[in-house]
Amino acid sequence: MQEIISIIKSYQQAVAEGKKTALATVVHVEGSSYRRPGARMLITEDAEITGSISGGCLEGDAFRKALHVILSDKAMLVTYDTADEDDAKFGMGLGCQGVIQVLIEPLQGERGKAIMDLLQKATASRQYASLVTFFSMSDKKAPQYGSCYLFTEKEETTGSLPVLSKDVIEEETRQVIAQRKSSFKKYEIGQQEIIVFTELIQPPVSLVVVGAGNDVIPVVKMAEMLGWQSTVLDGRPMYASRERFPMPTCQVFHSKAEQILDRVQMDARTVFVLMSHNYNYDLAVLKVLLNYPTTYIGVLGPHKKMKMMMDELAENGIELTDKQKEAIHGPVGLHIGAETAEEIAVSIIAEIQAMLTSTDTHPLKEKQDSIHRRADLVIESTSSTAI
C-alpha cells in the first residue's frame, strides 16, 4: 500500500513538471522471485524511479524498456528469467530460479490518468478492493490491455473492461475480496489468450499504540517504514504531542482510557499495543477492547503483569473466550533476545506481521518448501469466452 501511495505522489509531481512516465507492474511469477505480483515501479523519462520490481537487478533494464514504452505510447510485457545463464552474464540473474512477467504501461494522456485513478481509489479508503489487469503471455505483440478495472468491497466500481463481461469479472473480484487472495485466470477470446490478474488490494495496517513513552517512538517509526497508519494515545498531555511523533501518517491524541475508541476506526486490519507503563491505564484499555472483535492486542511487560491482569479480570467477572485469549499477546513480541527500545520495536512489529499473514515464525533455513505459496500463482484456465 505504501508503494502505491508513493507512486501516486511521484506521478502527480511528474505531471506537474511536464515529465512523461511509465508504470512497471509484476503481473505474474513462476518459481521464486524477490517481489511478488502486484509490485510496482514508476519510471520517469529522466530516470527517476519510485517503488521496485526486484531487489535491484531488474530495475536498470526495466528503465530502458520503459523509455521505449514512453516513446511508442504502447504497453509492453517483458519476461525476465532469473535462472537463465545468459541473463546472469549480463548481471540480471538473481539466482532466484524464477520467471517474472513485468507489464510496462505508458501513463500519458487519458489512459495514464485512468490507471492512476484506479490506484488512487484503491487507496482512498479503508476497504478491500480488487484491481483487474489484462495481459497476454502467448502473444506479446497482441494488445496488452493492462490495468483497467477496480471493484471494492462496498461494490463501488471504477474503469471499463476492454474484453469480457462485467458479470464474469465481478464474480471473480468478489471471490478475491472474500477469500483475501489474488487470482490468475486464462481466457480464450477469439484467437487471443488473455490472462486476467485480479489483485487483492488490502487496507494498510492501522496500529494503535496506547502510551506515548520514548519506547513507542521506534515502534511508530518502523510502522511508518512499512506503510502502516499509526495512532498514539496517552492520558498524559505532555507525552501525547505531535512534537514527539512528527511522522506524517501518525495521529496523536490525549485520551482517557475509557474513551480511546472515540479516536479509532476499528476493522480487521486494526491492531493494538498497550505500552503505557501504567498498569491501571493498560488494564482499563484492555477492558474496553474486550467488548469488540479485536484481532490483536499486544501487552508490554513480563508474564507476571499479564497474569495479574487476567486474575483481576476474572475477579471482576470477566470471562475471556478462546478467541479473546488468542488475540491477546502478552508479553508482546517475538523472542529475539531484544533489550533496547529499538530491538523491542522489531520484536513487536515482527509479531504483528506474522499474525496478520498467519505465518508460523521460525528460521527460513528450517523451511523445507518454498518461502511463498506457489499455489497462489497458478493460472486457472476457464471455458468462458464472454465478451
PDB file of N, CA, C and O in Angstrom, residues 23-49:
ATOM      1  N   LEU A  23       4.538   2.957 -15.973  1.00  0.00           N
ATOM      2  CA  LEU A  23       4.347   2.150 -14.770  1.00  0.00           C
ATOM      3  C   LEU A  23       4.686   0.703 -15.063  1.00  0.00           C
ATOM      4  O   LEU A  23       4.113   0.097 -15.974  1.00  0.00           O
ATOM      5  N   ALA A  24       5.646   0.136 -14.315  1.00  0.00           N
ATOM      6  CA  ALA A  24       6.012  -1.272 -14.438  1.00  0.00           C
ATOM      7  C   ALA A  24       5.373  -2.044 -13.288  1.00  0.00           C
ATOM      8  O   ALA A  24       5.513  -1.653 -12.126  1.00  0.00           O
ATOM      9  N   THR A  25       4.681  -3.133 -13.627  1.00  0.00           N
ATOM     10  CA  THR A  25       3.992  -3.939 -12.619  1.00  0.00           C
ATOM     11  C   THR A  25       4.346  -5.406 -12.806  1.00  0.00           C
ATOM     12  O   THR A  25       4.260  -5.934 -13.924  1.00  0.00           O
ATOM     13  N   VAL A  26       4.744  -6.072 -11.722  1.00  0.00           N
ATOM     14  CA  VAL A  26       4.924  -7.527 -11.770  1.00  0.00           C
ATOM     15  C   VAL A  26       3.530  -8.138 -11.826  1.00  0.00           C
ATOM     16  O   VAL A  26       2.733  -7.976 -10.896  1.00  0.00           O
ATOM     17  N   VAL A  27       3.222  -8.825 -12.930  1.00  0.00           N
ATOM     18  CA  VAL A  27       1.871  -9.376 -13.100  1.00  0.00           C
ATOM     19  C   VAL A  27       1.816 -10.894 -12.922  1.00  0.00           C
ATOM     20  O   VAL A  27       0.739 -11.461 -12.738  1.00  0.00           O
ATOM     21  N   HIS A  28       2.976 -11.560 -13.001  1.00  0.00           N
ATOM     22  CA  HIS A  28       2.983 -12.995 -12.716  1.00  0.00           C
ATOM     23  C   HIS A  28       4.405 -13.467 -12.457  1.00  0.00           C
ATOM     24  O   HIS A  28       5.380 -12.855 -12.935  1.00  0.00           O
ATOM     25  N   VAL A  29       4.520 -14.534 -11.675  1.00  0.00           N
ATOM     26  CA  VAL A  29       5.813 -15.142 -11.336  1.00  0.00           C
ATOM     27  C   VAL A  29       5.670 -16.650 -11.390  1.00  0.00           C
ATOM     28  O   VAL A  29       4.681 -17.207 -10.904  1.00  0.00           O
ATOM     29  N   GLU A  30       6.638 -17.301 -11.986  1.00  0.00           N
ATOM     30  CA  GLU A  30       6.745 -18.763 -11.912  1.00  0.00           C
ATOM     31  C   GLU A  30       8.030 -19.067 -11.159  1.00  0.00           C
ATOM     32  O   GLU A  30       9.096 -18.581 -11.522  1.00  0.00           O
ATOM     33  N   GLY A  31       7.928 -19.880 -10.119  1.00  0.00           N
ATOM     34  CA  GLY A  31       9.115 -20.163  -9.316  1.00  0.00           C
ATOM     35  C   GLY A  31       9.340 -19.074  -8.283  1.00  0.00           C
ATOM     36  O   GLY A  31       8.391 -18.501  -7.748  1.00  0.00           O
ATOM     37  N   SER A  32      10.602 -18.754  -8.046  1.00  0.00           N
ATOM     38  CA  SER A  32      10.954 -17.800  -6.997  1.00  0.00           C
ATOM     39  C   SER A  32      11.249 -16.425  -7.577  1.00  0.00           C
ATOM     40  O   SER A  32      11.705 -16.300  -8.710  1.00  0.00           O
ATOM     41  N   SER A  33      11.005 -15.405  -6.770  1.00  0.00           N
ATOM     42  CA  SER A  33      11.364 -14.039  -7.152  1.00  0.00           C
ATOM     43  C   SER A  33      11.456 -13.190  -5.891  1.00  0.00           C
ATOM     44  O   SER A  33      10.880 -13.533  -4.847  1.00  0.00           O
ATOM     45  N   TYR A  34      12.151 -12.071  -6.008  1.00  0.00           N
ATOM     46  CA  TYR A  34      12.313 -11.165  -4.859  1.00  0.00           C
ATOM     47  C   TYR A  34      11.001 -10.467  -4.538  1.00  0.00           C
ATOM     48  O   TYR A  34      10.631 -10.301  -3.391  1.00  0.00           O
ATOM     49  N   ARG A  35      10.270 -10.022  -5.579  1.00  0.00           N
ATOM     50  CA  ARG A  35       8.976  -9.378  -5.397  1.00  0.00           C
ATOM     51  C   ARG A  35       7.885 -10.259  -5.989  1.00  0.00           C
ATOM     52  O   ARG A  35       8.112 -11.051  -6.885  1.00  0.00           O
ATOM     53  N   ARG A  36       6.683 -10.075  -5.504  1.00  0.00           N
ATOM     54  CA  ARG A  36       5.545 -10.875  -5.923  1.00  0.00           C
ATOM     55  C   ARG A  36       4.639 -10.073  -6.854  1.00  0.00           C
ATOM     56  O   ARG A  36       4.783  -8.851  -6.997  1.00  0.00           O
ATOM     57  N   PRO A  37       3.663 -10.724  -7.500  1.00  0.00           N
ATOM     58  CA  PRO A  37       2.727  -9.996  -8.351  1.00  0.00           C
ATOM     59  C   PRO A  37       2.057  -8.844  -7.598  1.00  0.00           C
ATOM     60  O   PRO A  37       1.621  -9.011  -6.457  1.00  0.00           O
ATOM     61  N   GLY A  38       2.006  -7.703  -8.260  1.00  0.00           N
ATOM     62  CA  GLY A  38       1.467  -6.504  -7.616  1.00  0.00           C
ATOM     63  C   GLY A  38       2.550  -5.501  -7.261  1.00  0.00           C
ATOM     64  O   GLY A  38       2.250  -4.341  -6.976  1.00  0.00           O
ATOM     65  N   ALA A  39       3.819  -5.922  -7.281  1.00  0.00           N
ATOM     66  CA  ALA A  39       4.924  -4.985  -7.047  1.00  0.00           C
ATOM     67  C   ALA A  39       4.964  -3.985  -8.199  1.00  0.00           C
ATOM     68  O   ALA A  39       4.806  -4.364  -9.364  1.00  0.00           O
ATOM     69  N   ARG A  40       5.188  -2.715  -7.885  1.00  0.00           N
ATOM     70  CA  ARG A  40       5.119  -1.673  -8.905  1.00  0.00           C
ATOM     71  C   ARG A  40       6.308  -0.725  -8.831  1.00  0.00           C
ATOM     72  O   ARG A  40       6.908  -0.549  -7.776  1.00  0.00           O
ATOM     73  N   MET A  41       6.557  -0.090  -9.982  1.00  0.00           N
ATOM     74  CA  MET A  41       7.632   0.884 -10.072  1.00  0.00           C
ATOM     75  C   MET A  41       7.243   1.951 -11.093  1.00  0.00           C
ATOM     76  O   MET A  41       6.872   1.623 -12.226  1.00  0.00           O
ATOM     77  N   LEU A  42       7.295   3.195 -10.701  1.00  0.00           N
ATOM     78  CA  LEU A  42       7.057   4.312 -11.617  1.00  0.00           C
ATOM     79  C   LEU A  42       8.393   4.801 -12.156  1.00  0.00           C
ATOM     80  O   LEU A  42       9.342   4.991 -11.400  1.00  0.00           O
ATOM     81  N   ILE A  43       8.458   4.995 -13.468  1.00  0.00           N
ATOM     82  CA  ILE A  43       9.695   5.451 -14.115  1.00  0.00           C
ATOM     83  C   ILE A  43       9.393   6.737 -14.877  1.00  0.00           C
ATOM     84  O   ILE A  43       8.426   6.787 -15.654  1.00  0.00           O
ATOM     85  N   THR A  44      10.192   7.771 -14.656  1.00  0.00           N
ATOM     86  CA  THR A  44      10.042   8.998 -15.431  1.00  0.00           C
ATOM     87  C   THR A  44      11.051   8.985 -16.572  1.00  0.00           C
ATOM     88  O   THR A  44      12.044   8.254 -16.537  1.00  0.00           O
ATOM     89  N   GLU A  45      10.826   9.837 -17.568  1.00  0.00           N
ATOM     90  CA  GLU A  45      11.701   9.872 -18.734  1.00  0.00           C
ATOM     91  C   GLU A  45      13.123  10.322 -18.395  1.00  0.00           C
ATOM     92  O   GLU A  45      14.051  10.049 -19.162  1.00  0.00           O
ATOM     93  N   ASP A  46      13.294  10.969 -17.224  1.00  0.00           N
ATOM     94  CA  ASP A  46      14.647  11.389 -16.832  1.00  0.00           C
ATOM     95  C   ASP A  46      15.216  10.515 -15.724  1.00  0.00           C
ATOM     96  O   ASP A  46      16.049  10.939 -14.927  1.00  0.00           O
ATOM     97  N   ALA A  47      14.747   9.266 -15.673  1.00  0.00           N
ATOM     98  CA  ALA A  47      15.346   8.208 -14.838  1.00  0.00           C
ATOM     99  C   ALA A  47      15.049   8.314 -13.354  1.00  0.00           C
ATOM    100  O   ALA A  47      15.758   7.723 -12.542  1.00  0.00           O
ATOM    101  N   GLU A  48      13.995   8.994 -12.966  1.00  0.00           N
ATOM    102  CA  GLU A  48      13.570   8.963 -11.568  1.00  0.00           C
ATOM    103  C   GLU A  48      12.689   7.733 -11.366  1.00  0.00           C
ATOM    104  O   GLU A  48      11.785   7.472 -12.158  1.00  0.00           O
ATOM    105  N   ILE A  49      12.976   6.976 -10.302  1.00  0.00           N
ATOM    106  CA  ILE A  49      12.263   5.710 -10.058  1.00  0.00           C
ATOM    107  C   ILE A  49      11.632   5.734  -8.673  1.00  0.00           C
ATOM    108  O   ILE A  49      12.270   6.111  -7.690  1.00  0.00           O
TER     109      ILE A  49
END
